[in-house]
Amino acid sequence: DRFSSVIITSGTLSPMDLYPRLLSFNPVVRVSLDMSTFRKCICPLVVTSGSDQAQISTRFEVREDPSVVRNYGALLVDLAHTVPDGIVCFFTSYMYMEKIVQEWDKLKILQRILEKKLLFIETKDVVETTLALNNFKRACDVGRGAIFLSVARGKVAEGIDFDRHYGRAVVLIGVPYQYTLSHVLRARLEFLRTNFQLRSEDFLTFDALRQAAQCVGRVIRSKNDYGIMVFADSRYNRYDKRSKLPRWIQQFLSEGSLSLSTDMALDVTRKFLRDMSQPVDSESLRDMLLDADKVNACATATLEPGTSGALGGGAATTKGPLPSKGVGQLLSAHPSAKGATPPEDSSSGTRGGLAAEMPSDVAGGGAAEDDGAEEDGSTPGAKRPRVEFLS
């Protein structure tokens, strides 16, 4: 009763058809937007084999194979020699990270990494992890460079930003599936299968790829940022896996980024870093986002009755002028939003509105009313909330 419209927006909603099933609602608008950028600021790479062409994966059958452990270590060593400043490496679990680090120590891989960068590790202790993060950032600030070893679904993966020089590359070792022998997880899967006819495999894959996007997204936090995303597992090369990644990753994932060996990935990495070292085109940067005047002009032109909204398919049906702050970041995600100067605070605008902080009167429907909302039969004059679903 309080809201006439609800907008659900995130960078990790893919695949978008699953949430309406789980939450039992029918979205009025469902749209997935590309990232609005003025250059190719993301370089996703799917590394499927090491330099010796041996396949790498964290599947249970091969995860502790000596060649897999050695190739993962060699990949990190080569990236330490190639990528400047900070690198973040995510493992699938604390236990697997500890085993791999122990093996790397025996193989002298850690010593080779320390020749180029310092090494810090996330632990289950909050104080130790905080201290490691602070020292990691200090090493990057002074130009020494560092690698931070972390765990998907851990404290760092959920809430720490590695923007700018703190995260020039992120390496995801394996597909972060949940621990399938957990009694809690098994009960949840049985509930989903019984009530939503959702297969366990589909939910586990959806959850793992959502977590993968959460991890690699730590390195892109503003319109000027850039980073390399390494998906180090042969399973990412399968279409049924990578197709579940968000659109803002898939738009940069070309055929040349798939099925790479370590040597091929390093060649692509060097070329990407050379491109990013070129001076920023200030005119393209200004044209990427909308200013307040052009936001209102766009709203006037596209929000009239009978026309399609800027977010597609009649998504925008609100009355009156739109606030200039926040909405400009959201509308700028659409390919038609061109020719503008960036707002003063655009730190969350890189993902084309995926992380845009919207004012309460836009996100919550405080001042704006919905022309197309249906009357609720139970309460005279009440309007049913519209749900707009964005990824």
Short mmCIF file of N, CA and C in Angstrom, two decimals, residues 11 33-42 163-164 217 219-227 229 248-249 251-252 285 288-289 328-330 332-334 342-343 345-357:
data_model
loop_
_atom_site.label_atom_id
_atom_site.label_comp_id
_atom_site.label_asym_id
_atom_site.label_seq_id
_atom_site.Cartn_x
_atom_site.Cartn_y
_atom_site.Cartn_z
N GLY A 11 23.64 -5.82 -10.19
CA GLY A 11 24.53 -6.34 -11.22
C GLY A 11 24.65 -7.84 -11.22
N LEU A 33 20.66 -4.56 -19.04
CA LEU A 33 21.32 -3.45 -19.73
C LEU A 33 22.82 -3.68 -19.84
N ASP A 34 23.39 -3.21 -20.93
CA ASP A 34 24.84 -3.21 -21.07
C ASP A 34 25.45 -2.16 -20.16
N MET A 35 26.72 -2.34 -19.86
CA MET A 35 27.43 -1.32 -19.11
C MET A 35 27.73 -0.13 -20.01
N SER A 36 27.49 1.08 -19.51
CA SER A 36 27.79 2.28 -20.29
C SER A 36 29.24 2.67 -20.04
N THR A 37 30.07 2.55 -21.06
CA THR A 37 31.49 2.83 -20.93
C THR A 37 31.96 3.66 -22.13
N PHE A 38 33.07 4.33 -21.96
CA PHE A 38 33.67 5.07 -23.06
C PHE A 38 34.88 4.35 -23.63
N ARG A 39 35.20 3.18 -23.06
CA ARG A 39 36.28 2.33 -23.57
C ARG A 39 36.04 0.93 -23.04
N LYS A 40 36.75 -0.03 -23.58
CA LYS A 40 36.63 -1.41 -23.12
C LYS A 40 37.41 -1.54 -21.82
N CYS A 41 36.72 -1.33 -20.71
CA CYS A 41 37.40 -1.26 -19.42
C CYS A 41 37.47 -2.60 -18.71
N ILE A 42 36.84 -3.62 -19.26
CA ILE A 42 36.86 -4.95 -18.66
C ILE A 42 37.47 -5.94 -19.64
N ASP A 163 38.97 -1.10 -5.89
CA ASP A 163 38.91 -0.15 -7.00
C ASP A 163 40.31 0.36 -7.34
N ARG A 164 40.38 0.99 -8.51
CA ARG A 164 41.61 1.63 -8.99
C ARG A 164 42.80 0.66 -8.94
N GLY A 217 33.35 -8.66 -9.85
CA GLY A 217 32.89 -7.28 -9.88
C GLY A 217 33.54 -6.39 -8.85
N VAL A 219 36.46 -5.39 -8.78
CA VAL A 219 37.54 -4.57 -9.32
C VAL A 219 37.05 -3.40 -10.18
N ILE A 220 35.75 -3.36 -10.52
CA ILE A 220 35.23 -2.27 -11.35
C ILE A 220 34.23 -1.49 -10.50
N ARG A 221 34.64 -0.31 -10.06
CA ARG A 221 33.81 0.45 -9.14
C ARG A 221 33.53 1.87 -9.59
N SER A 222 34.04 2.32 -10.72
CA SER A 222 33.77 3.68 -11.19
C SER A 222 33.95 3.72 -12.71
N LYS A 223 33.55 4.84 -13.31
CA LYS A 223 33.60 4.96 -14.77
C LYS A 223 35.03 5.01 -15.30
N ASN A 224 35.99 5.40 -14.46
CA ASN A 224 37.38 5.47 -14.90
C ASN A 224 38.15 4.19 -14.63
N ASP A 225 37.53 3.25 -13.93
CA ASP A 225 38.23 2.06 -13.50
C ASP A 225 38.39 1.07 -14.65
N TYR A 226 39.34 0.16 -14.51
CA TYR A 226 39.51 -0.93 -15.47
C TYR A 226 40.14 -2.10 -14.77
N GLY A 227 39.93 -3.28 -15.31
CA GLY A 227 40.49 -4.46 -14.66
C GLY A 227 40.37 -5.70 -15.53
N MET A 229 39.59 -9.80 -15.56
CA MET A 229 38.84 -10.82 -14.84
C MET A 229 39.21 -12.19 -15.41
N TRP A 248 26.67 -7.39 -18.28
CA TRP A 248 27.78 -6.43 -18.28
C TRP A 248 29.13 -7.13 -18.35
N ILE A 249 29.18 -8.43 -18.10
CA ILE A 249 30.40 -9.22 -18.33
C ILE A 249 30.37 -9.82 -19.73
N GLN A 251 29.06 -8.76 -22.43
CA GLN A 251 29.26 -7.84 -23.54
C GLN A 251 30.74 -7.69 -23.91
N PHE A 252 31.64 -8.03 -22.99
CA PHE A 252 33.08 -7.96 -23.27
C PHE A 252 33.69 -9.34 -23.50
N LEU A 285 34.48 10.64 -22.48
CA LEU A 285 34.11 10.55 -21.08
C LEU A 285 32.94 11.47 -20.75
N MET A 288 29.50 10.12 -22.00
CA MET A 288 29.02 8.83 -21.51
C MET A 288 27.77 8.97 -20.64
N LEU A 289 27.68 10.01 -19.82
CA LEU A 289 26.57 10.17 -18.89
C LEU A 289 25.77 11.42 -19.21
N GLY A 328 19.74 10.20 -13.60
CA GLY A 328 20.68 10.34 -14.70
C GLY A 328 21.61 9.16 -14.80
N GLN A 329 22.01 8.63 -13.64
CA GLN A 329 22.88 7.46 -13.66
C GLN A 329 22.14 6.25 -14.17
N LEU A 330 20.83 6.13 -13.82
CA LEU A 330 20.07 4.98 -14.27
C LEU A 330 19.76 5.05 -15.76
N SER A 332 21.35 6.66 -17.99
CA SER A 332 22.56 6.65 -18.81
C SER A 332 22.98 5.25 -19.19
N ALA A 333 22.42 4.24 -18.53
CA ALA A 333 22.77 2.88 -18.89
C ALA A 333 22.22 2.49 -20.25
N HIS A 334 21.17 3.18 -20.69
CA HIS A 334 20.55 2.82 -21.97
C HIS A 334 21.39 3.32 -23.13
N PRO A 342 29.27 13.95 -17.15
CA PRO A 342 29.01 13.12 -16.00
C PRO A 342 28.62 13.95 -14.80
N PRO A 343 27.74 13.41 -13.91
CA PRO A 343 27.40 14.12 -12.69
C PRO A 343 28.59 14.19 -11.76
N ASP A 345 28.96 13.25 -8.64
CA ASP A 345 29.21 12.01 -7.95
C ASP A 345 28.85 10.85 -8.86
N SER A 346 29.83 10.30 -9.54
CA SER A 346 29.55 9.23 -10.49
C SER A 346 30.31 7.97 -10.15
N SER A 347 30.66 7.81 -8.87
CA SER A 347 31.46 6.65 -8.49
C SER A 347 30.71 5.35 -8.69
N SER A 348 29.37 5.40 -8.70
CA SER A 348 28.60 4.18 -8.88
C SER A 348 27.98 4.09 -10.26
N GLY A 349 28.45 4.90 -11.20
CA GLY A 349 27.78 4.93 -12.50
C GLY A 349 28.39 4.06 -13.55
N THR A 350 29.48 3.36 -13.27
CA THR A 350 30.14 2.59 -14.30
C THR A 350 29.28 1.47 -14.82
N ARG A 351 28.57 0.79 -13.97
CA ARG A 351 27.81 -0.35 -14.42
C ARG A 351 26.50 0.06 -15.05
N GLY A 352 26.45 1.29 -15.54
CA GLY A 352 25.26 1.68 -16.26
C GLY A 352 24.02 1.63 -15.40
N GLY A 353 24.15 2.06 -14.13
CA GLY A 353 23.00 2.11 -13.27
C GLY A 353 22.80 0.84 -12.47
N LEU A 354 23.68 -0.14 -12.61
CA LEU A 354 23.50 -1.37 -11.87
C LEU A 354 23.64 -1.13 -10.37
N ALA A 355 24.49 -0.20 -10.00
CA ALA A 355 24.68 0.09 -8.58
C ALA A 355 24.25 1.50 -8.25
N ALA A 356 23.41 2.10 -9.10
CA ALA A 356 23.03 3.50 -8.90
C ALA A 356 22.21 3.66 -7.64
N GLU A 357 22.53 4.68 -6.84
CA GLU A 357 21.79 4.97 -5.63
C GLU A 357 20.68 5.94 -6.00
#
